[in-house]
Amino acid sequence: MTAPRTSLHELLAHHVPTDDKEREDLARMRTFAEELERPFSRKQERAHFTGSAMVVDPAGERVALVHHAKLKRWLQPGGHAEELDAGSMEATALREAREETGCRVRLHERAPRPLDVDVHTIPARKDEPEHLHLDVRYLVVAENPEALAHDPGESSGARWLTWDEALAWADEAPLRRMLEKARAVARAG
């Protein structure tokens, strides 16, 4: 067993879900971590692991969302694992947050790692079939929030929102769950 796969197993073994959907998703992710030959490769057609980040400002008062170009929705920054991440979901989430917001980011010191997990379906597109993203989510802090800018290759916008605004824009229960978790941690200190 390779080190990245062992690290993934340990990460999933220690995560504590907060609702039935997250509990079911975590169980599915643990199964996929065992079954997938290359769990971090997008060449795995059924499913692959992805990393994302809920990005907050240093004061914990605002959260950054990006308007996903392909999905046409406001979401947290995130995406596919790459070789340079070496199987670290933290590295994937941090890299994606930097790329999609333009900010210097670091893991939030008080947040559980990961903050949240979610399995969601990605619709078929011309170059790939419908598949699952096994998303491992972290809470990160933007050290330079004034630098917020979107990556035109990934999104059509990026915005700082208050927690209430972000929750109002969240169009699905797992995103609202993650926002609530992030807000509780960010405002706790």
CSV table of C-alpha atoms in Angstrom, one decimal:
chain,number,residue,atom,x,y,z
A,1,MET,CA,0.0,0.0,0.0
A,2,THR,CA,1.4,3.4,-0.9
A,3,ALA,CA,1.9,6.2,1.5
A,4,PRO,CA,-0.7,8.5,-0.1
A,5,ARG,CA,-3.4,5.8,0.1
A,6,THR,CA,-2.5,5.1,3.7
A,7,SER,CA,-2.7,8.8,4.5
A,8,LEU,CA,-6.1,8.9,2.8
A,9,HIS,CA,-7.3,5.9,4.9
A,10,GLU,CA,-6.1,7.5,8.1
A,11,LEU,CA,-7.7,10.9,7.2
A,12,LEU,CA,-11.1,9.2,6.5
A,13,ALA,CA,-10.8,7.0,9.6
A,14,HIS,CA,-10.6,10.0,11.9
A,15,HIS,CA,-13.3,12.2,10.4
A,16,VAL,CA,-16.5,12.7,12.4
A,17,PRO,CA,-19.6,13.3,10.3
A,18,THR,CA,-22.3,15.6,11.5
A,19,ASP,CA,-25.4,14.4,9.7
A,20,ASP,CA,-26.8,11.3,7.9
A,21,LYS,CA,-25.8,12.5,4.4
A,22,GLU,CA,-22.2,13.1,5.5
A,23,ARG,CA,-22.2,9.8,7.4
A,24,GLU,CA,-23.3,8.0,4.2
A,25,ASP,CA,-20.8,9.9,2.0
A,26,LEU,CA,-17.9,9.1,4.4
A,27,ALA,CA,-18.8,5.4,4.2
A,28,ARG,CA,-18.8,5.5,0.4
A,29,MET,CA,-15.5,7.4,0.4
A,30,ARG,CA,-13.9,4.8,2.6
A,31,THR,CA,-15.1,2.1,0.2
A,32,PHE,CA,-13.8,3.9,-2.8
A,33,ALA,CA,-10.5,4.5,-1.1
A,34,GLU,CA,-10.1,0.7,-0.9
A,35,GLU,CA,-11.5,-0.1,-4.3
A,36,LEU,CA,-10.1,2.5,-6.7
A,37,GLU,CA,-6.8,1.6,-8.2
A,38,ARG,CA,-5.7,5.3,-8.4
A,39,PRO,CA,-8.0,7.2,-6.1
A,40,PHE,CA,-6.6,10.7,-6.9
A,41,SER,CA,-6.6,10.3,-10.7
A,42,ARG,CA,-9.4,11.9,-12.7
A,43,LYS,CA,-8.8,9.0,-15.1
A,44,GLN,CA,-10.9,6.8,-12.7
A,45,GLU,CA,-14.2,7.1,-14.6
A,46,ARG,CA,-16.6,6.1,-11.7
A,47,ALA,CA,-15.2,8.4,-9.0
A,48,HIS,CA,-12.1,10.2,-7.8
A,49,PHE,CA,-11.0,12.2,-4.8
A,50,THR,CA,-11.1,16.0,-5.0
A,51,GLY,CA,-10.1,18.7,-2.5
A,52,SER,CA,-11.8,22.0,-1.7
A,53,ALA,CA,-11.6,24.8,0.7
A,54,MET,CA,-13.9,27.2,2.5
A,55,VAL,CA,-11.9,30.4,2.5
A,56,VAL,CA,-12.4,32.9,5.2
A,57,ASP,CA,-10.9,36.3,5.9
A,58,PRO,CA,-8.5,36.7,8.9
A,59,ALA,CA,-11.2,38.1,11.1
A,60,GLY,CA,-13.5,35.2,10.3
A,61,GLU,CA,-16.3,37.6,9.3
A,62,ARG,CA,-16.5,36.8,5.5
A,63,VAL,CA,-16.2,33.8,3.2
A,64,ALA,CA,-15.1,33.7,-0.4
A,65,LEU,CA,-17.2,31.9,-3.0
A,66,VAL,CA,-16.4,31.5,-6.7
A,67,HIS,CA,-18.9,31.2,-9.5
A,68,HIS,CA,-18.0,27.9,-11.2
A,69,ALA,CA,-17.8,28.4,-14.9
A,70,LYS,CA,-19.0,24.9,-15.9
A,71,LEU,CA,-21.5,24.2,-13.2
A,72,LYS,CA,-22.9,27.8,-13.2
A,73,ARG,CA,-23.1,27.9,-9.4
A,74,TRP,CA,-21.5,29.7,-6.5
A,75,LEU,CA,-19.3,27.3,-4.7
A,76,GLN,CA,-16.2,27.0,-2.5
A,77,PRO,CA,-12.9,26.8,-4.5
A,78,GLY,CA,-11.8,23.2,-5.2
A,79,GLY,CA,-10.9,20.7,-7.7
A,80,HIS,CA,-8.9,17.7,-8.8
A,81,ALA,CA,-5.8,16.3,-7.1
A,82,GLU,CA,-2.6,16.6,-9.0
A,83,GLU,CA,0.6,14.7,-8.9
A,84,LEU,CA,2.4,17.6,-7.2
A,85,ASP,CA,-0.1,17.2,-4.3
A,86,ALA,CA,1.5,13.8,-3.6
A,87,GLY,CA,-1.7,12.3,-2.3
A,88,SER,CA,-2.3,15.0,0.3
A,89,MET,CA,-5.9,16.3,0.3
A,90,GLU,CA,-4.7,19.3,2.4
A,91,ALA,CA,-2.2,20.2,-0.4
A,92,THR,CA,-5.0,19.8,-3.0
A,93,ALA,CA,-7.4,22.1,-1.1
A,94,LEU,CA,-4.7,24.7,-0.4
A,95,ARG,CA,-3.5,24.7,-4.1
A,96,GLU,CA,-7.0,25.0,-5.4
A,97,ALA,CA,-7.9,27.8,-3.0
A,98,ARG,CA,-4.7,29.7,-4.1
A,99,GLU,CA,-5.4,29.2,-7.8
A,100,GLU,CA,-9.1,30.1,-7.7
A,101,THR,CA,-8.9,33.1,-5.3
A,102,GLY,CA,-5.5,34.6,-5.9
A,103,CYS,CA,-5.0,34.8,-2.2
A,104,ARG,CA,-2.2,33.4,0.0
A,105,VAL,CA,-3.9,30.7,2.2
A,106,ARG,CA,-3.2,28.6,5.2
A,107,LEU,CA,-5.1,25.9,7.0
A,108,HIS,CA,-7.3,27.4,9.8
A,109,GLU,CA,-5.5,26.5,13.1
A,110,ARG,CA,-8.7,25.5,15.0
A,111,ALA,CA,-10.6,23.7,12.3
A,112,PRO,CA,-10.9,19.9,12.2
A,113,ARG,CA,-9.0,18.4,9.3
A,114,PRO,CA,-10.9,17.8,7.2
A,115,LEU,CA,-13.8,20.1,8.1
A,116,ASP,CA,-16.3,18.2,5.9
A,117,VAL,CA,-16.7,15.5,3.3
A,118,ASP,CA,-19.2,15.2,0.5
A,119,VAL,CA,-19.9,12.9,-2.5
A,120,HIS,CA,-21.6,14.6,-5.4
A,121,THR,CA,-22.3,13.8,-9.0
A,122,ILE,CA,-20.6,15.6,-11.8
A,123,PRO,CA,-22.8,15.6,-15.0
A,124,ALA,CA,-21.5,14.0,-18.2
A,125,ARG,CA,-19.8,16.4,-20.6
A,126,LYS,CA,-18.6,15.8,-24.1
A,127,ASP,CA,-15.2,14.6,-23.0
A,128,GLU,CA,-16.1,12.7,-19.8
A,129,PRO,CA,-18.9,10.5,-18.5
A,130,GLU,CA,-21.0,11.3,-15.4
A,131,HIS,CA,-18.9,10.5,-12.3
A,132,LEU,CA,-18.6,11.1,-8.6
A,133,HIS,CA,-16.4,13.6,-6.9
A,134,LEU,CA,-15.3,12.4,-3.5
A,135,ASP,CA,-14.7,15.8,-2.0
A,136,VAL,CA,-12.5,16.3,1.1
A,137,ARG,CA,-13.1,19.9,2.4
A,138,TYR,CA,-10.9,22.1,4.6
A,139,LEU,CA,-11.3,25.5,6.3
A,140,VAL,CA,-8.5,27.9,5.2
A,141,VAL,CA,-7.7,31.5,6.0
A,142,ALA,CA,-6.8,34.1,3.3
A,143,GLU,CA,-3.8,36.0,4.6
A,144,ASN,CA,-4.3,38.8,2.0
A,145,PRO,CA,-8.1,39.0,1.4
A,146,GLU,CA,-7.7,42.2,-0.7
A,147,ALA,CA,-6.0,40.1,-3.4
A,148,LEU,CA,-9.3,38.1,-4.1
A,149,ALA,CA,-9.5,37.6,-7.9
A,150,HIS,CA,-11.1,34.8,-9.9
A,151,ASP,CA,-9.2,32.5,-12.3
A,152,PRO,CA,-11.1,33.0,-15.7
A,153,GLY,CA,-10.2,29.5,-16.7
A,154,GLU,CA,-12.1,28.1,-13.7
A,155,SER,CA,-14.8,30.7,-12.7
A,156,SER,CA,-16.7,33.7,-13.8
A,157,GLY,CA,-16.3,35.6,-10.5
A,158,ALA,CA,-15.2,35.5,-6.9
A,159,ARG,CA,-16.7,37.4,-4.1
A,160,TRP,CA,-16.4,38.0,-0.4
A,161,LEU,CA,-19.7,37.4,1.3
A,162,THR,CA,-21.0,37.7,4.9
A,163,TRP,CA,-22.0,34.4,6.4
A,164,ASP,CA,-25.7,35.2,6.0
A,165,GLU,CA,-25.2,36.1,2.3
A,166,ALA,CA,-23.2,33.0,1.6
A,167,LEU,CA,-25.9,30.8,3.3
A,168,ALA,CA,-28.6,32.5,1.2
A,169,TRP,CA,-26.6,31.8,-2.0
A,170,ALA,CA,-25.9,28.2,-1.0
A,171,ASP,CA,-28.2,26.1,-3.2
A,172,GLU,CA,-27.7,22.7,-1.6
A,173,ALA,CA,-27.7,21.2,1.9
A,174,PRO,CA,-24.1,19.9,1.9
A,175,LEU,CA,-22.8,23.4,1.1
A,176,ARG,CA,-25.0,24.9,3.8
A,177,ARG,CA,-23.7,22.3,6.3
A,178,MET,CA,-20.1,23.2,5.4
A,179,LEU,CA,-20.7,26.9,5.7
A,180,GLU,CA,-22.3,26.4,9.1
A,181,LYS,CA,-19.3,24.3,10.3
A,182,ALA,CA,-16.9,26.9,9.0
A,183,ARG,CA,-18.8,29.8,10.6
A,184,ALA,CA,-18.8,28.1,14.0
A,185,VAL,CA,-15.0,27.6,13.9
A,186,ALA,CA,-14.2,31.0,12.4
A,187,ARG,CA,-16.2,32.9,14.9
A,188,ALA,CA,-15.1,30.8,17.9
A,189,GLY,CA,-11.9,32.7,18.4
